[in-house]
Coordinates of C-alpha atoms and ligand atoms in Angstrom, one line a residue:
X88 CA 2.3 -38.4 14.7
X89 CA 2.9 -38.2 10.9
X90 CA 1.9 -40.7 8.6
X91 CA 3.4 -42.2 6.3
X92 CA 2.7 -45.4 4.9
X93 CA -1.5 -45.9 3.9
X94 CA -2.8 -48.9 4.2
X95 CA -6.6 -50.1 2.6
X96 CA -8.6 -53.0 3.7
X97 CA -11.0 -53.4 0.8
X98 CA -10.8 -52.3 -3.0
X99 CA -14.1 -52.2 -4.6
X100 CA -15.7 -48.7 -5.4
X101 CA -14.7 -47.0 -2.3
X102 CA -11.6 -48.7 -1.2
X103 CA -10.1 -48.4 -5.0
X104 CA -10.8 -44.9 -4.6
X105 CA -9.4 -44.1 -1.5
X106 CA -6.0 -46.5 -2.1
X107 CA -5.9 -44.6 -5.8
X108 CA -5.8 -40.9 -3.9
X109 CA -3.4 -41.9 -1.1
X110 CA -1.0 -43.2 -3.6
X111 CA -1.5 -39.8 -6.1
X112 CA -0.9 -38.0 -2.9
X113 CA 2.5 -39.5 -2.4
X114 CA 1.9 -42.1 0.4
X115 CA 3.1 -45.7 -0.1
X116 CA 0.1 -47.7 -0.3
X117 CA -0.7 -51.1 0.3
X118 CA -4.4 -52.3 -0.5
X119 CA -5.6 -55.6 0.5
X120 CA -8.8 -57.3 -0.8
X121 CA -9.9 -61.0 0.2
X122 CA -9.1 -63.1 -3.5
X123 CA -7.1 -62.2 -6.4
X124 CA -9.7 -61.8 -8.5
X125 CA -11.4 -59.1 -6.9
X126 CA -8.1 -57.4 -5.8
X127 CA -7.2 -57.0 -9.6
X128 CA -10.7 -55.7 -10.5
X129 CA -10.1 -52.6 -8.1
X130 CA -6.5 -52.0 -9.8
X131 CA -8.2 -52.1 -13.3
X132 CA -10.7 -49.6 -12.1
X133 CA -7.5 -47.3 -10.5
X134 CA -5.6 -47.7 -13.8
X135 CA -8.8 -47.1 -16.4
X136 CA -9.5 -43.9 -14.2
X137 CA -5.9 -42.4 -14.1
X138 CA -6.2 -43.3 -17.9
X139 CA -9.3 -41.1 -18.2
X140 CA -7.8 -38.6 -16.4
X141 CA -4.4 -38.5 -18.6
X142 CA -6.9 -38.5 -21.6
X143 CA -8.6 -35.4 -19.6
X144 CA -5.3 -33.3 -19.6
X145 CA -6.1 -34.0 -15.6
X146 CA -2.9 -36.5 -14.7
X147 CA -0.1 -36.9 -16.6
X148 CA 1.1 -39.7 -17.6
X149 CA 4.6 -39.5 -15.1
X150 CA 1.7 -38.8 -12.0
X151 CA -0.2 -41.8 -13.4
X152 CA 3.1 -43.9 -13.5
X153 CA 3.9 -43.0 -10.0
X154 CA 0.7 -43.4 -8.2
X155 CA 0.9 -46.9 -9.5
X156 CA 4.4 -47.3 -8.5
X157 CA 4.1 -45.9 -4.9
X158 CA 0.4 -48.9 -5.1
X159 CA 0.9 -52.2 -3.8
X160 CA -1.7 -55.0 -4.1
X161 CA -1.8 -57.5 -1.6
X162 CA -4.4 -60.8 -0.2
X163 CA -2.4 -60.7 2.9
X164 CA -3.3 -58.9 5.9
X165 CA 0.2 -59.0 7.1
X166 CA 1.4 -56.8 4.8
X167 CA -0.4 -54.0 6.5
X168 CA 1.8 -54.6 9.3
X169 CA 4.0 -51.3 8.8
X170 CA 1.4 -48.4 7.8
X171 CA 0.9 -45.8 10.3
X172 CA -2.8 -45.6 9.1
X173 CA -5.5 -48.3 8.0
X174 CA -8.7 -47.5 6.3
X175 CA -11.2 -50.2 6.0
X176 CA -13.7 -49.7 3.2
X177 CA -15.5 -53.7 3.0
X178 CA -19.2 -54.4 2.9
X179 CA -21.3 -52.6 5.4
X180 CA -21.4 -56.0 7.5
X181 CA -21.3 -55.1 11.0
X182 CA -19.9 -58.5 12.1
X183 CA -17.2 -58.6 9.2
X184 CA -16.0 -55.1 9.7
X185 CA -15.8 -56.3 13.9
X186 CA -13.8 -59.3 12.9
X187 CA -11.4 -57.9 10.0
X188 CA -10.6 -55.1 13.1
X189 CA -10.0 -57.5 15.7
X190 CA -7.3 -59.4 13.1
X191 CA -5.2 -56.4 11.9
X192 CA -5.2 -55.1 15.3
X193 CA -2.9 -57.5 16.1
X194 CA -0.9 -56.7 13.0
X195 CA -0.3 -53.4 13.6
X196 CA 1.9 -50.9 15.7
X197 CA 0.2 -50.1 18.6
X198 CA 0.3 -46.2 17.7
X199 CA -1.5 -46.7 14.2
X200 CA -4.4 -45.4 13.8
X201 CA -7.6 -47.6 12.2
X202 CA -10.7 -46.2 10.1
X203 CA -13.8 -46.8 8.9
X204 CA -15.2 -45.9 5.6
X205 CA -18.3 -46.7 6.9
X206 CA -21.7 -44.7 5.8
X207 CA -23.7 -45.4 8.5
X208 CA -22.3 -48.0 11.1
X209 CA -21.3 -46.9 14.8
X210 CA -17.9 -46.5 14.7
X211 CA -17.5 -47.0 18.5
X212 CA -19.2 -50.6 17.8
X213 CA -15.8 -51.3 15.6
X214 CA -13.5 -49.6 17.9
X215 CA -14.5 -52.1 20.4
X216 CA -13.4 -54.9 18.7
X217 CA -9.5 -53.7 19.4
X218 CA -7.4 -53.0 21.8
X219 CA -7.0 -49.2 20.3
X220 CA -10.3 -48.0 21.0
X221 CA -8.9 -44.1 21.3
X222 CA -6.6 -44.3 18.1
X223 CA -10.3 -45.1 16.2
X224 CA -11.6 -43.0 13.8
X225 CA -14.3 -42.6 11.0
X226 CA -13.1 -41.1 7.7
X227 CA -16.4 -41.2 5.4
X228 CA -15.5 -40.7 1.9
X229 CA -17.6 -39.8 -1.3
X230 CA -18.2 -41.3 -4.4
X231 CA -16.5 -41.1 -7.1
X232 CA -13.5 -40.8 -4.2
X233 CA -10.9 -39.3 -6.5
X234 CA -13.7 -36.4 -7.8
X235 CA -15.3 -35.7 -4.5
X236 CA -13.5 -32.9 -2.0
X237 CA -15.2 -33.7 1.0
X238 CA -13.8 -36.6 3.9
X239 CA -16.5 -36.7 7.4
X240 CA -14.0 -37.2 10.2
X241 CA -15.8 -38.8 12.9
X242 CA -14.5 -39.3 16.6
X243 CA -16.2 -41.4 19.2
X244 CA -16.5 -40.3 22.9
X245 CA -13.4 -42.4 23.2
X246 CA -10.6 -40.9 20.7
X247 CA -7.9 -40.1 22.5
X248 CA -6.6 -36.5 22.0
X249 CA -4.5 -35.3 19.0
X250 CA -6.1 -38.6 16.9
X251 CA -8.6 -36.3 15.1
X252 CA -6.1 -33.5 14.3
X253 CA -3.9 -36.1 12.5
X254 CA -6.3 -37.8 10.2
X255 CA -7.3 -34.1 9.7
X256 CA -4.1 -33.1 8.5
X257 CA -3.6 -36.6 6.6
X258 CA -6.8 -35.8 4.7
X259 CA -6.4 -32.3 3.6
X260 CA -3.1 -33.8 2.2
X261 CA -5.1 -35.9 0.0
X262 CA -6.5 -32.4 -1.5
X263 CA -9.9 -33.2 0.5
X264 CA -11.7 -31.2 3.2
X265 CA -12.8 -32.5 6.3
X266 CA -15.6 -31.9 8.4
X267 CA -16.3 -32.9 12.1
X268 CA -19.1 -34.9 12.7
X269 CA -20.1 -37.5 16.1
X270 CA -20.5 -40.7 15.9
X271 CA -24.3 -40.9 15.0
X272 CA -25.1 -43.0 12.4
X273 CA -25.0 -41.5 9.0
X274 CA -23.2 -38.7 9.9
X275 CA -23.7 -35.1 8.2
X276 CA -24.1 -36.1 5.0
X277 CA -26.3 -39.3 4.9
X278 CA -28.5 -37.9 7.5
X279 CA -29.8 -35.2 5.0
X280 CA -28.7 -37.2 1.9
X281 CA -30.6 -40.6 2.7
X282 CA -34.4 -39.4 2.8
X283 CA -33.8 -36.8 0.1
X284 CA -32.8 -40.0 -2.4
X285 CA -35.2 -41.9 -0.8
X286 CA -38.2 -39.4 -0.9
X287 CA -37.1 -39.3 -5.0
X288 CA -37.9 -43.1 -5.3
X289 CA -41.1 -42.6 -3.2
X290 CA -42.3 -39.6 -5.9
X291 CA -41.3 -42.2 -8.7
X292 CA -44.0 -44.8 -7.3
X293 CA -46.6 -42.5 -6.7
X294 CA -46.4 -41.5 -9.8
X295 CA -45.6 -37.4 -9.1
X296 CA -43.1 -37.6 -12.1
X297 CA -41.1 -39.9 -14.6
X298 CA -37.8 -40.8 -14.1
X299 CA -36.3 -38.3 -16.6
X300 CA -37.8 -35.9 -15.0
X301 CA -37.6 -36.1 -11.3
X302 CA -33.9 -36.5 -12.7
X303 CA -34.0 -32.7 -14.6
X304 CA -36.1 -31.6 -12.1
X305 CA -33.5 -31.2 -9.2
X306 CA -30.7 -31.1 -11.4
X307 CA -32.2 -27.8 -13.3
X308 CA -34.1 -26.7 -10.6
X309 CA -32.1 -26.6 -7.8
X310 CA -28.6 -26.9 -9.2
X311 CA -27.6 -30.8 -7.6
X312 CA -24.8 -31.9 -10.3
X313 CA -26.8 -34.7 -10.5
X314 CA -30.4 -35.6 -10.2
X315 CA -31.3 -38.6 -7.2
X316 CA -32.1 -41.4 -9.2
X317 CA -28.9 -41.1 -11.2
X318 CA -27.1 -40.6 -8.3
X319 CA -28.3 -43.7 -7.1
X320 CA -27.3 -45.8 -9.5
X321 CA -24.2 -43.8 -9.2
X322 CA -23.6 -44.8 -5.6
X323 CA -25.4 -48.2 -6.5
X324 CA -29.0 -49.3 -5.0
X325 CA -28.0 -52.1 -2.5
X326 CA -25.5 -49.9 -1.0
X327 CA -28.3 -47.2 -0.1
X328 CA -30.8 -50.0 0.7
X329 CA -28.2 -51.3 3.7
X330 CA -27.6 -47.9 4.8
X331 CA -31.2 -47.2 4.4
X332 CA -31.9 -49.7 7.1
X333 CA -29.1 -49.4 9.3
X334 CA -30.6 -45.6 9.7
X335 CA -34.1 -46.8 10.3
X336 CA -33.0 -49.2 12.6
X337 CA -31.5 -46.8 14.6
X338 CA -33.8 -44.0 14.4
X339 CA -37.1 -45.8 13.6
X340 CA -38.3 -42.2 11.3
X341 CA -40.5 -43.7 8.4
X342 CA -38.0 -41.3 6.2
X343 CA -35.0 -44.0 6.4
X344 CA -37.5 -46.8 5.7
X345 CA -36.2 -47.8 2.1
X346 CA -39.5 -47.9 0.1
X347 CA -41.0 -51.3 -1.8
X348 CA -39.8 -50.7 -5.2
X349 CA -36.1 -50.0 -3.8
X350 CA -36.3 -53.7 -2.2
X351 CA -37.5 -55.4 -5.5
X352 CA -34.8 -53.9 -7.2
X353 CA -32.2 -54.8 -4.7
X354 CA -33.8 -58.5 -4.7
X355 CA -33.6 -58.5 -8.6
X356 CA -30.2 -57.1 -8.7
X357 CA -31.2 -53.7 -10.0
X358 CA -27.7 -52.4 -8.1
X359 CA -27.2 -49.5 -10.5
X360 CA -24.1 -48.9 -12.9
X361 CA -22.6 -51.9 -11.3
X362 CA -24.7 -54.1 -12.6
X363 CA -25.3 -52.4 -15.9
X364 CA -29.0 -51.7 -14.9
X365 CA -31.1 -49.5 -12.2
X366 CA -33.0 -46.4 -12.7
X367 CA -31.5 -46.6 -15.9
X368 CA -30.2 -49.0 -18.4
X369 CA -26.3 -48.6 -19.2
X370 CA -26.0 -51.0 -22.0
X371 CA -26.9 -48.5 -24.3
X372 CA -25.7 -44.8 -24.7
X373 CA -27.1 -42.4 -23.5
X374 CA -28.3 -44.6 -20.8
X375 CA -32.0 -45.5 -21.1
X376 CA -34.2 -44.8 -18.2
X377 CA -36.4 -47.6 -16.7
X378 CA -39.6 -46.3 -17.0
X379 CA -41.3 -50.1 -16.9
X380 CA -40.2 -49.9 -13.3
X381 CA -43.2 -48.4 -11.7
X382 CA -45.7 -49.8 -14.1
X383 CA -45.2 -53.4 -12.9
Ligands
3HC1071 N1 -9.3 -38.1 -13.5 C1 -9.1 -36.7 -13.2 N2 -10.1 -35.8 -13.3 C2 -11.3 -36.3 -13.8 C3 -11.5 -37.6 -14.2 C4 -10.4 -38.5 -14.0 N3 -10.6 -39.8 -14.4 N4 -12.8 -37.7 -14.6 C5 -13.3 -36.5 -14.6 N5 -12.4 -35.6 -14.1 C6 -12.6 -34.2 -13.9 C7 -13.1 -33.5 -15.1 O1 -12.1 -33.2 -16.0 C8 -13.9 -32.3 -14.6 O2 -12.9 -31.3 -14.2 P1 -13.3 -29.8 -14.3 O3 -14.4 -29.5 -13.4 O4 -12.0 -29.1 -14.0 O5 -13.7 -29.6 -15.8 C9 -14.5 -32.9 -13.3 O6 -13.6 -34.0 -12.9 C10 -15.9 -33.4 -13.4 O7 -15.9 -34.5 -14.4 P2 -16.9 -34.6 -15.6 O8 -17.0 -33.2 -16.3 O9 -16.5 -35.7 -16.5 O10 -18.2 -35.0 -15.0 P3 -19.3 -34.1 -14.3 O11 -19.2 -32.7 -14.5 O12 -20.6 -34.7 -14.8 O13 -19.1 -34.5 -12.8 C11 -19.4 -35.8 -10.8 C12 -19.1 -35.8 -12.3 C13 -18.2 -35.1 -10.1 C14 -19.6 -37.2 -10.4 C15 -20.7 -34.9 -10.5 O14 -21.7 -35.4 -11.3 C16 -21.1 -35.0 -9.1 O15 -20.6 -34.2 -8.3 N6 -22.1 -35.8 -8.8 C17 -22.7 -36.0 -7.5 C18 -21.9 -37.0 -6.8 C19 -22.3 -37.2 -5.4 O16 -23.2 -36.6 -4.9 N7 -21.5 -38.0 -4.7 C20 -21.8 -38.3 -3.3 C21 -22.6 -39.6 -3.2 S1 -23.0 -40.0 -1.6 C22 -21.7 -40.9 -1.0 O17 -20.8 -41.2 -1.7 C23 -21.7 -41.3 0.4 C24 -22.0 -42.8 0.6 O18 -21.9 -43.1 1.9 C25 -23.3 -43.2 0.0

């Protein structure tokens, strides 16, 4: 099976991403979000980062013109109704993702294929929801989607044969490499990422370093592009906190179990970039850290 025509359920950080880099590629793309509102704040944030990148000497401006012409933006379900692929990327809520499945399934061709941008929910617990358990795959993407090489391909113990070859194929088209990985929450990635980014917070609280430091500490130390507290608020605090504790609910290891000061930041809406403040404050430049954090 070839595809085609990309469809996106979803267009905040991830789902922007992913509909932006389907559309660069060359696929017709249709990306559907749940208002208006939030639809057109995930084409802002496609258009400002093709910008930077024509300002980079990294797109130009013809490839930034198409990408956007090949992108459709839609509130409608339906209009996913002719992709040969869909690739959900909505809040990590189990129940949601379950029901938004069940719906398009109905929508689609019975050969296209569905897929999860999930980071750490069981992907054979969303395949269930539709009547195309076997054409149901994971493809885990990283953030910042149109910077990051790597896609996880994940295949459940039902995937029908030839499923995993052609989301292979469609994401080394999209310049990206994937890796196999089972359907075992948090993948590759997460599995090693998670406590490593965690274990960083835990430091912070016992005091073992300042935030500027832990920071420069793996970034000059071991070479990491970017140290774990700025890639939090990179990848944005509440998003690790749910993912935290989807993976300690699963495999009960005190190294998932998000620490105190990550909740209280989640609670006070601490998300990271996103919300202008985290580890660090972004409302000035360079962005300030935190340090009052751990002293309260
Ligand atoms: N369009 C095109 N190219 C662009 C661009 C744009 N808008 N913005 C930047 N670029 C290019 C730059 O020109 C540069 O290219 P070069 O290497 O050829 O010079 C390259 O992208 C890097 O950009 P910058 O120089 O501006 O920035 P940095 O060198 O600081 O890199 C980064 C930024 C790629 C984000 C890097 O810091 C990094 O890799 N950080 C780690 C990110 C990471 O770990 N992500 C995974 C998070 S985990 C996850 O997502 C899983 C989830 O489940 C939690």
């Amino acid at each position: 099976m070839q595809i085609k025509k990309v469809g996106v359920l979803g267009c905040g950080l991830m789902g922007s991403g992913i509909a932006q880099v389907a559309a660069q590629s060359g696929y017709p793309t249709t990306v559907v979000e749940v208002s208006r509102e939030v639809l057109e704040a995930g084409l802002k944030r496609i258009d400002q980062f093709l910008a930077t990148g024509v300002a980079k000497g990294k797109v130009k401006p013809e490839e930034k013109q198409a990408t956007q012409a090949r992108l459709a933006g839609s509130t409608r379900q339906e209009d996913l109704r002719d992709c040969d692929i869909v690739i959900e990327a909505v809040v990590e809520d189990l129940e949601m993702k379950r029901e938004i499945f069940a719906r398009v399934d109905g929508i689609l061709r019975s050969d296209a294929i569905l897929a999860s941008n999930t980071s750490s929910l069981s992907i054979t617990e969303m395949a269930t929801a539709t009547r195309r358990p076997g054409r149901f795959v994971g493809l885990h993407f990283f953030n910042p989607v149109p910077l990051m090489k790597l896609v996880e391909v994940i295949r459940t113990i039902q995937t029908e044969e030839g499923i995993e070859e052609t989301v292979s194929a469609f994401a080394r088209s999209l310049g990206k490499t994937p890796i196999r990985t089972s359907d075992r929450t948090g993948f590759i990635v997460n599995r090693l990422l998670v406590p490593y980014i965690l274990d960083a917070i835990r430091a912070l609280e016992e005091g073992v370093g300042s935030i500027t430091d832990i920071d420069q500490g793996l970034k000059l130390g071991c070479g990491y592009p970017m140290g774990p507290l700025t890639l939090l608020d990179l990848v944005g605090i509440d998003t690790t906190y749910y993912i935290a504790n989807i993976m300690f609910d699963e495999f009960r290891e005190r190294r998932f179990a998000p620490p105190p000061l990550m909740k209280r930041m989640v609670l006070a809406g601490f998300y990271g970039r996103k919300t202008g403040k985290g580890f660090y404050d972004y409302s000035v430049e360079p962005p300030r850290p935190n340090d009052f954090l751990t002293a309260r």
